[in-house]
Coordinates of C-alpha atoms in Angstrom, one line a residue:
M2 CA -28.3 8.3 -18.8
K3 CA -25.6 11.0 -20.6
K4 CA -23.8 8.8 -23.0
G5 CA -20.1 9.7 -24.1
A6 CA -19.0 11.5 -26.8
F7 CA -16.7 9.1 -29.5
Y8 CA -14.5 9.6 -31.6
V9 CA -13.3 7.3 -34.9
E10 CA -10.1 7.6 -36.3
T11 CA -9.9 5.4 -40.0
Y12 CA -7.5 4.1 -41.6
G13 CA -7.7 2.4 -45.4
C14 CA -9.0 2.5 -48.0
Q15 CA -12.9 4.7 -48.8
M16 CA -14.4 1.9 -47.6
N17 CA -12.8 2.2 -44.3
V18 CA -14.4 6.1 -44.9
A19 CA -17.5 5.4 -45.7
D20 CA -17.3 2.7 -42.6
S21 CA -16.0 4.8 -40.0
E22 CA -19.2 7.1 -41.7
L23 CA -21.6 4.3 -40.7
V24 CA -20.4 3.5 -37.2
S25 CA -20.5 7.1 -36.4
G26 CA -24.2 7.4 -38.3
I27 CA -24.6 3.6 -35.5
L28 CA -23.8 5.8 -32.6
E29 CA -25.9 9.1 -33.0
E30 CA -28.8 6.7 -33.8
A31 CA -28.4 6.0 -30.2
G32 CA -27.8 8.9 -28.1
Y33 CA -24.0 9.2 -28.1
A34 CA -22.5 12.5 -29.6
A35 CA -19.6 12.3 -31.7
A36 CA -16.3 14.5 -30.1
A37 CA -14.3 17.1 -31.1
D38 CA -11.6 15.5 -31.1
L39 CA -9.4 13.1 -29.2
D40 CA -9.2 14.4 -26.0
S41 CA -12.8 15.1 -25.4
A42 CA -13.4 11.8 -26.4
D43 CA -14.5 9.1 -24.2
I44 CA -14.8 6.6 -26.5
I45 CA -11.9 6.2 -28.7
L46 CA -13.0 3.8 -31.9
V47 CA -10.0 2.5 -34.2
N48 CA -11.4 1.6 -37.3
T49 CA -8.4 -0.9 -39.5
C50 CA -6.8 -1.7 -43.0
A51 CA -5.1 -5.2 -42.8
I52 CA -4.7 -5.1 -46.8
R53 CA -1.1 -4.6 -46.2
E54 CA 1.8 -5.2 -43.8
N55 CA 3.1 -2.1 -42.7
P56 CA -0.7 -0.3 -42.4
E57 CA -1.5 -3.0 -40.2
E58 CA 2.0 -1.9 -38.1
K59 CA 0.6 1.3 -37.9
V60 CA -2.7 0.7 -36.0
I61 CA -1.1 -1.7 -33.7
Q62 CA 1.5 1.2 -32.8
R63 CA -1.3 3.9 -32.9
L64 CA -3.8 1.8 -30.8
M65 CA -0.4 1.3 -28.3
Q66 CA -0.7 4.9 -28.0
L67 CA -3.7 4.9 -27.3
A68 CA -3.7 2.7 -24.3
L69 CA -1.1 4.7 -22.4
R70 CA -4.0 7.5 -22.3
K71 CA -6.1 5.3 -20.8
R72 CA -4.0 4.7 -17.9
M73 CA -4.2 8.0 -17.3
R74 CA -7.4 8.1 -17.2
P75 CA -9.6 4.2 -17.0
D76 CA -12.7 4.6 -17.7
L77 CA -11.9 6.1 -21.4
I78 CA -13.4 2.8 -23.8
L79 CA -11.1 1.9 -26.4
G80 CA -12.4 0.1 -29.5
I81 CA -9.9 -1.6 -32.3
I82 CA -12.7 -2.1 -35.1
G83 CA -12.9 -3.7 -39.0
C84 CA -10.4 -5.6 -40.4
V85 CA -7.4 -5.8 -38.4
P86 CA -9.5 -7.4 -35.2
K87 CA -11.5 -10.1 -37.7
H88 CA -8.0 -11.5 -39.3
I89 CA -5.8 -11.2 -36.3
G90 CA -9.0 -12.8 -34.2
P91 CA -9.0 -12.9 -30.6
A92 CA -5.4 -12.7 -29.8
I93 CA -5.2 -9.7 -30.4
S94 CA -6.9 -9.1 -26.9
E95 CA -3.8 -10.9 -25.5
S96 CA -1.1 -8.0 -27.1
L97 CA -2.9 -5.0 -26.8
A98 CA -3.7 -4.9 -22.7
G99 CA -6.7 -2.1 -22.2
V100 CA -8.8 -2.3 -25.6
D101 CA -12.2 -3.1 -25.1
L102 CA -13.9 -3.6 -28.2
I103 CA -13.3 -5.7 -30.5
L104 CA -14.9 -5.7 -33.4
G105 CA -15.7 -7.1 -37.4
P106 CA -16.8 -5.3 -39.8
D107 CA -20.3 -7.3 -39.7
S108 CA -21.1 -5.7 -35.8
Y109 CA -20.7 -2.3 -36.6
S110 CA -24.9 -2.2 -35.7
R111 CA -24.6 -4.3 -32.3
L112 CA -21.7 -1.3 -31.1
P113 CA -24.1 0.2 -28.9
Q114 CA -24.8 -2.3 -26.9
L115 CA -21.5 -3.8 -27.1
I116 CA -19.8 -0.1 -25.5
E117 CA -22.0 0.0 -22.6
R118 CA -21.1 -4.1 -21.7
S119 CA -17.6 -3.2 -22.3
A120 CA -17.7 -1.3 -18.8
V121 CA -17.9 -5.2 -16.9
E122 CA -15.6 -7.0 -19.5
I123 CA -13.9 -7.6 -22.7
Q124 CA -16.0 -6.8 -25.4
I125 CA -15.0 -9.2 -28.7
D126 CA -17.1 -9.9 -32.2
L127 CA -15.3 -10.7 -35.0
G128 CA -19.0 -13.0 -36.3
M129 CA -20.0 -12.7 -40.3
D130 CA -23.5 -11.9 -40.9
P131 CA -23.8 -12.9 -45.0
Q132 CA -27.6 -11.2 -44.6
E133 CA -25.7 -7.6 -43.2
T134 CA -25.7 -4.5 -45.3
F135 CA -26.8 -2.3 -43.0
D136 CA -29.1 -0.1 -45.2
R137 CA -31.6 0.5 -42.1
H138 CA -28.9 2.5 -40.8
S139 CA -27.4 6.6 -42.0
P140 CA -23.9 6.6 -42.2
K141 CA -23.8 10.3 -41.2
R142 CA -20.8 12.4 -43.7
T143 CA -17.9 14.0 -43.1
S144 CA -18.1 17.8 -44.8
G145 CA -17.0 17.7 -48.5
V146 CA -18.1 17.6 -51.9
N147 CA -18.1 13.8 -52.4
A148 CA -20.3 11.1 -50.5
W149 CA -18.7 7.3 -50.6
I150 CA -22.0 4.9 -50.7
T151 CA -21.3 1.6 -50.5
V152 CA -23.0 -0.3 -52.4
M153 CA -21.5 -3.8 -51.4
R154 CA -20.1 -5.5 -49.1
G155 CA -17.6 -7.9 -49.6
C156 CA -15.9 -10.6 -52.3
D157 CA -15.6 -13.6 -53.5
R158 CA -12.9 -13.4 -55.7
F159 CA -10.2 -14.5 -53.5
C160 CA -7.4 -13.8 -55.6
S161 CA -4.3 -15.4 -53.8
Y162 CA -2.7 -11.8 -52.2
C163 CA -6.3 -10.5 -50.9
V164 CA -7.7 -10.9 -47.1
V165 CA -10.7 -8.9 -48.0
P166 CA -13.3 -12.7 -48.3
Y167 CA -11.4 -13.5 -45.4
A168 CA -11.8 -10.0 -43.7
R169 CA -14.8 -8.2 -45.2
G170 CA -17.0 -11.8 -45.5
R171 CA -18.5 -13.1 -48.8
E172 CA -20.0 -10.3 -51.4
K173 CA -23.8 -8.7 -50.8
C174 CA -25.4 -6.6 -52.2
V175 CA -27.2 -3.1 -51.3
S176 CA -31.1 -2.9 -52.2
C177 CA -31.1 -0.6 -55.8
E178 CA -33.6 0.8 -53.7
R179 CA -31.8 1.4 -51.1
I180 CA -28.5 3.3 -53.1
L181 CA -31.2 6.4 -54.7
D182 CA -32.7 6.4 -51.3
V183 CA -29.1 7.7 -49.7
T184 CA -28.0 9.2 -52.7
A185 CA -31.0 11.6 -53.9
R186 CA -30.2 12.0 -49.3
A187 CA -26.8 12.9 -50.4
A188 CA -27.5 15.5 -53.0
A189 CA -29.7 17.0 -51.0
E190 CA -27.7 17.4 -47.9
G191 CA -24.9 19.2 -50.3
H192 CA -23.2 16.4 -52.1
P193 CA -22.7 16.7 -55.3
S194 CA -20.0 14.8 -55.9
I195 CA -20.9 10.2 -55.2
T196 CA -18.6 7.6 -54.9
L197 CA -19.8 4.4 -55.1
L198 CA -18.0 1.6 -53.7
G199 CA -17.8 -1.5 -53.4
Q200 CA -14.5 -4.4 -53.5
T201 CA -15.2 -5.5 -56.6
V202 CA -18.2 -2.7 -57.3
N203 CA -19.0 -4.0 -61.1
T204 CA -20.3 -7.5 -60.0
Y205 CA -23.0 -5.0 -59.1
R206 CA -26.8 -6.6 -59.4
D207 CA -30.7 -6.3 -57.0
G208 CA -32.4 -8.6 -59.2
D209 CA -32.5 -7.6 -62.7
I210 CA -30.3 -4.6 -61.6
D211 CA -26.8 -4.8 -62.7
F212 CA -24.2 -2.3 -62.6
A213 CA -24.9 -0.4 -65.9
A214 CA -27.9 0.5 -64.6
L215 CA -27.1 1.0 -61.0
L216 CA -25.2 3.8 -62.8
G217 CA -27.6 5.1 -65.3
K218 CA -30.1 5.9 -62.3
V219 CA -27.7 7.2 -59.7
A220 CA -27.3 9.5 -62.9
Q221 CA -30.7 11.2 -63.3
I222 CA -31.0 11.8 -59.6
D223 CA -31.7 15.7 -59.3
G224 CA -28.6 17.6 -57.6
V225 CA -25.6 14.3 -58.7
A226 CA -23.6 16.5 -61.3
R227 CA -20.7 13.7 -60.6
V228 CA -20.0 10.0 -59.8
R229 CA -17.6 8.1 -59.9
F230 CA -16.8 4.4 -59.3
T231 CA -14.9 2.5 -57.3
S232 CA -13.0 -0.8 -57.7
P233 CA -13.4 -2.7 -60.0
H234 CA -12.6 -6.1 -61.3
P235 CA -11.6 -5.9 -64.5
I236 CA -13.1 -9.8 -65.4
D237 CA -16.1 -8.0 -64.2
F238 CA -17.0 -5.5 -66.5
A239 CA -20.2 -5.6 -68.9
T240 CA -20.2 -3.6 -72.5
E241 CA -23.6 -2.2 -71.3
V242 CA -20.4 -0.7 -68.4
F243 CA -19.0 1.9 -70.7
E244 CA -22.5 1.9 -73.1
V245 CA -23.9 4.5 -70.2
M246 CA -20.9 6.1 -69.1
A247 CA -20.5 7.8 -72.6
R248 CA -24.2 9.2 -72.8
E249 CA -24.4 10.1 -68.7
R250 CA -22.8 14.0 -68.2
A251 CA -22.5 12.5 -64.7
L252 CA -20.8 9.7 -65.1
C253 CA -17.2 11.3 -65.0
P254 CA -14.3 10.4 -67.9
H255 CA -12.3 7.9 -65.1
I256 CA -11.9 3.6 -64.2
H257 CA -9.6 2.9 -61.2
L258 CA -8.9 -0.6 -63.7
P259 CA -6.1 -2.6 -60.6
L260 CA -4.0 -4.4 -62.9
Q261 CA -1.6 -6.1 -60.5
S262 CA 0.4 -7.9 -63.0
G263 CA 1.5 -7.4 -67.0
S264 CA 2.8 -11.1 -66.9
D265 CA 0.5 -13.7 -67.8
R266 CA 2.1 -16.3 -65.2
M267 CA 2.0 -13.8 -62.2
L268 CA -1.5 -13.7 -63.2
E269 CA -2.0 -17.0 -62.7
R270 CA -0.3 -17.5 -59.3
M271 CA -2.3 -14.2 -58.7
N272 CA -5.6 -15.5 -59.1
R273 CA -6.9 -13.2 -60.6
G274 CA -8.9 -15.1 -63.6
Y275 CA -7.5 -12.7 -67.0
T276 CA -5.1 -12.1 -69.3
R277 CA -2.0 -10.1 -70.2
A278 CA -3.5 -10.6 -73.5
Q279 CA -7.8 -9.9 -72.6
Y280 CA -6.7 -6.7 -69.8
L281 CA -5.4 -5.3 -72.3
N282 CA -8.5 -6.0 -75.6
L283 CA -11.1 -5.1 -72.4
V284 CA -8.6 -1.3 -72.4
E285 CA -9.5 -0.8 -75.8
E286 CA -12.9 -2.0 -76.2
I287 CA -13.0 1.2 -72.9
R288 CA -10.6 3.5 -75.4
R289 CA -13.3 3.4 -78.4
I290 CA -16.6 4.0 -76.2
V291 CA -15.0 6.9 -74.4
P292 CA -12.0 8.1 -75.7
N293 CA -11.1 10.6 -73.2
M294 CA -11.2 8.0 -70.4
A295 CA -8.7 8.5 -67.6
L296 CA -7.5 5.0 -66.0
S297 CA -5.5 4.7 -62.9
T298 CA -3.9 0.5 -61.9
D299 CA -2.9 -1.1 -59.6
V300 CA -0.1 -2.8 -59.2
I301 CA 1.9 -5.5 -56.8
V302 CA 6.7 -6.2 -57.7
G303 CA 7.6 -8.3 -55.6
F304 CA 4.8 -12.0 -56.2
P305 CA 6.7 -15.3 -54.7
E306 CA 8.4 -16.1 -57.5
E307 CA 8.1 -12.4 -59.5
T308 CA 11.3 -13.1 -62.3
P309 CA 13.1 -9.6 -64.3
G310 CA 11.9 -11.4 -66.9
D311 CA 8.1 -11.1 -65.8
F312 CA 8.8 -7.9 -63.7
Q313 CA 9.8 -6.6 -67.8
E314 CA 6.5 -7.2 -68.9
T315 CA 4.5 -5.1 -66.6
L316 CA 6.5 -2.3 -67.5
N317 CA 5.9 -2.8 -70.9
L318 CA 2.2 -3.4 -70.0
M319 CA 1.9 0.0 -68.0
R320 CA 4.4 1.6 -70.7
E321 CA 1.7 0.8 -73.7
V322 CA -1.7 1.5 -71.2
R323 CA -0.1 4.7 -70.1
F324 CA -2.1 5.2 -66.7
D325 CA -2.7 8.6 -66.1
S326 CA -1.8 7.2 -61.9
A327 CA -1.1 4.3 -60.6
F328 CA -1.1 2.7 -56.7
M329 CA 2.2 0.7 -56.8
F330 CA 2.9 -1.4 -53.8
K331 CA 5.7 -3.8 -52.7
Y332 CA 4.9 -7.7 -51.9
S333 CA 4.1 -8.1 -48.1
E334 CA 2.6 -12.0 -47.1
R335 CA -0.9 -12.0 -45.4
P336 CA -1.6 -14.3 -43.2
K337 CA -4.3 -17.4 -44.2
T338 CA -4.5 -15.8 -48.3
W339 CA -3.5 -18.5 -50.3
A340 CA -0.4 -17.5 -51.6
C341 CA 0.9 -17.5 -47.3
R342 CA 0.2 -20.7 -46.9
H343 CA 0.9 -22.4 -50.7
L344 CA 3.3 -19.6 -51.7
T345 CA 6.7 -18.4 -51.1
D346 CA 7.3 -15.4 -50.2
D347 CA 10.9 -15.5 -52.1
I348 CA 12.0 -12.3 -53.4
P349 CA 14.2 -9.9 -50.8
D350 CA 13.0 -7.6 -50.1
E351 CA 15.8 -5.1 -51.9
E352 CA 15.3 -6.1 -55.1
K353 CA 11.1 -6.0 -54.5
G354 CA 12.8 -2.2 -53.4
R355 CA 14.3 -1.7 -56.7
R356 CA 11.4 -3.5 -58.8
L357 CA 8.8 -0.6 -56.7
R358 CA 11.7 2.2 -57.4
E359 CA 12.0 1.8 -61.1
V360 CA 7.9 1.4 -61.4
I361 CA 8.0 4.5 -60.0
D362 CA 10.1 6.3 -61.8
L363 CA 8.2 5.2 -65.0
Q364 CA 4.7 6.1 -63.5
E365 CA 5.5 9.4 -62.7
S366 CA 7.5 9.6 -66.0
I367 CA 4.1 8.9 -67.9
S368 CA 2.0 11.0 -65.9
K369 CA 4.1 13.8 -66.4
E370 CA 3.8 14.3 -70.2
I371 CA 0.0 13.0 -69.9
Y372 CA -0.4 16.1 -67.2
E373 CA 1.9 17.8 -68.9
S374 CA -0.4 18.0 -72.4
Y375 CA -3.0 19.8 -70.3
I376 CA -1.2 23.2 -70.3
G377 CA -4.2 25.4 -72.2
R378 CA -6.6 23.5 -71.9
E379 CA -10.2 24.8 -70.2
V380 CA -11.1 21.9 -67.7
E381 CA -14.7 21.9 -65.6
V382 CA -12.6 21.9 -61.2
L383 CA -15.1 20.8 -58.7
V384 CA -13.4 22.7 -55.4
E385 CA -13.1 20.8 -52.7
G386 CA -11.8 23.0 -50.3
P387 CA -8.4 25.0 -49.3
A388 CA -5.2 24.1 -51.5
R389 CA -3.1 21.3 -49.0
R390 CA 0.1 23.4 -49.1
D391 CA -0.8 26.5 -49.7
P392 CA -3.9 28.1 -47.7
G393 CA -4.2 31.2 -50.1
Q394 CA -5.3 28.7 -52.9
V395 CA -8.0 26.6 -53.3
Q396 CA -8.1 23.1 -55.0
G397 CA -10.3 20.4 -56.1
K398 CA -11.1 17.8 -59.1
S399 CA -11.4 17.6 -62.4
P400 CA -14.4 15.2 -63.8
D401 CA -11.3 12.4 -65.2
F402 CA -10.2 13.2 -61.1
K403 CA -7.2 14.7 -61.5
T404 CA -6.4 17.1 -58.5
V405 CA -6.7 21.1 -60.2
V406 CA -4.4 24.3 -57.9
L407 CA -5.9 27.4 -58.7
A408 CA -5.5 31.0 -57.0
A409 CA -8.5 32.4 -55.1
G410 CA -9.1 35.2 -56.9
A411 CA -10.7 38.2 -56.7
R412 CA -13.7 36.6 -56.1
E413 CA -14.8 34.4 -53.5
I414 CA -14.2 30.3 -54.3
K415 CA -15.7 28.3 -51.6
A416 CA -16.2 24.1 -51.6
G417 CA -19.3 22.6 -54.0
D418 CA -18.7 25.5 -56.5
F419 CA -17.9 23.8 -60.2
V420 CA -15.7 26.5 -61.7
K421 CA -14.1 26.7 -65.5
V422 CA -10.0 26.3 -65.2
R423 CA -6.8 27.0 -67.8
I424 CA -4.4 25.3 -67.0
E425 CA -1.2 27.3 -66.7
S426 CA 1.6 23.9 -64.9
A427 CA 2.3 20.5 -64.4
T428 CA 3.5 18.5 -62.4
S429 CA 3.2 14.2 -62.5
H430 CA 0.1 14.7 -59.6
T431 CA -0.9 17.8 -59.7
L432 CA -2.3 20.9 -62.3
S433 CA -2.8 24.4 -61.6
G434 CA -4.2 27.0 -63.1
V435 CA -6.9 29.9 -62.8
I436 CA -9.7 31.5 -63.8
P437 CA -10.3 32.3 -66.5
G438 CA -10.6 36.4 -67.7

């Protein structure tokens, strides 16, 4: 019996991108084929993120649109997978008529069997498996120069605002042997850039192998030219991580170092586990060992009871550290979290918006100054493909994770090429340049 073609839509973080590649690999192993587009799919899976409220609402609206497609074609199988169904629970089936599959992040291995059973009745599998790391499956990677490699799943931190431990479960690490094997195959398949993924990636451990040792081993694999990782937690860094980053050329000089707030009072209420001073000491240590390290961060404004003084402490810390870039958000209350159960979301949305605009304006000005300092420099760029705004140009990444746009020039430049680029202009998000000579 011929099996249908599947199509996966992905929402959320890099972990979700990696999970979609995992799901695609599992389905192809079972004899299903990837559909070229939505219209040719017999099975549509929406892989979801529950970290913030607005993306979750967007996913629900998208599923309602797809349910209309199913009315036109009743044999279409429609599924929602990932963090949203695990977060909301079985009740999601009551509000999403037409959905055949509702799966949490630990259920992907059973997906082929559940698809077959969904022809008879709706399949709901939201169980958590403390041992499941999917290391017996191979992902089906999308085209591109970077390979996402999950080294650990889940989280033990329980930050008071965060749903991840509830949606993805507790920490569990993939074996080092498996990570090295998957990385070697990805490099051999033409992915010179590797990104190691985990919710608190720097807590990785497999026996005697900690995160610093893992980084060193991955950096030595043939064909691996660049290695990144995300997202670490500030309190889980060992000095050895920065030392190996200084030593190994393949380890990119960029760390995403989530801050969330510059106020000790807010950090304590967020259950972040560090103080403002400890965070600043960590930044100082990083820059002492790797002076050219680029830093990006996450910032939340409008957390319950955040005073104007607390907010100013965040702004002041941003001025002191001078992050290269930042992801900045208004606090949104997430069901099941400690903050939702114990704190009142008391900052008006209008005030949250005002604070967000202020923090964005500050970061934009800092980023612009940092990016403009690159004018006149030559940087090595790993080309990723056509530029988003002008297909006649190409874009790629510098070692410190800055987007660089350049004209294709006299010779053809293709994805995967490493080229030297002289920077001629900059915005707060992008460097632009030409190939010297």
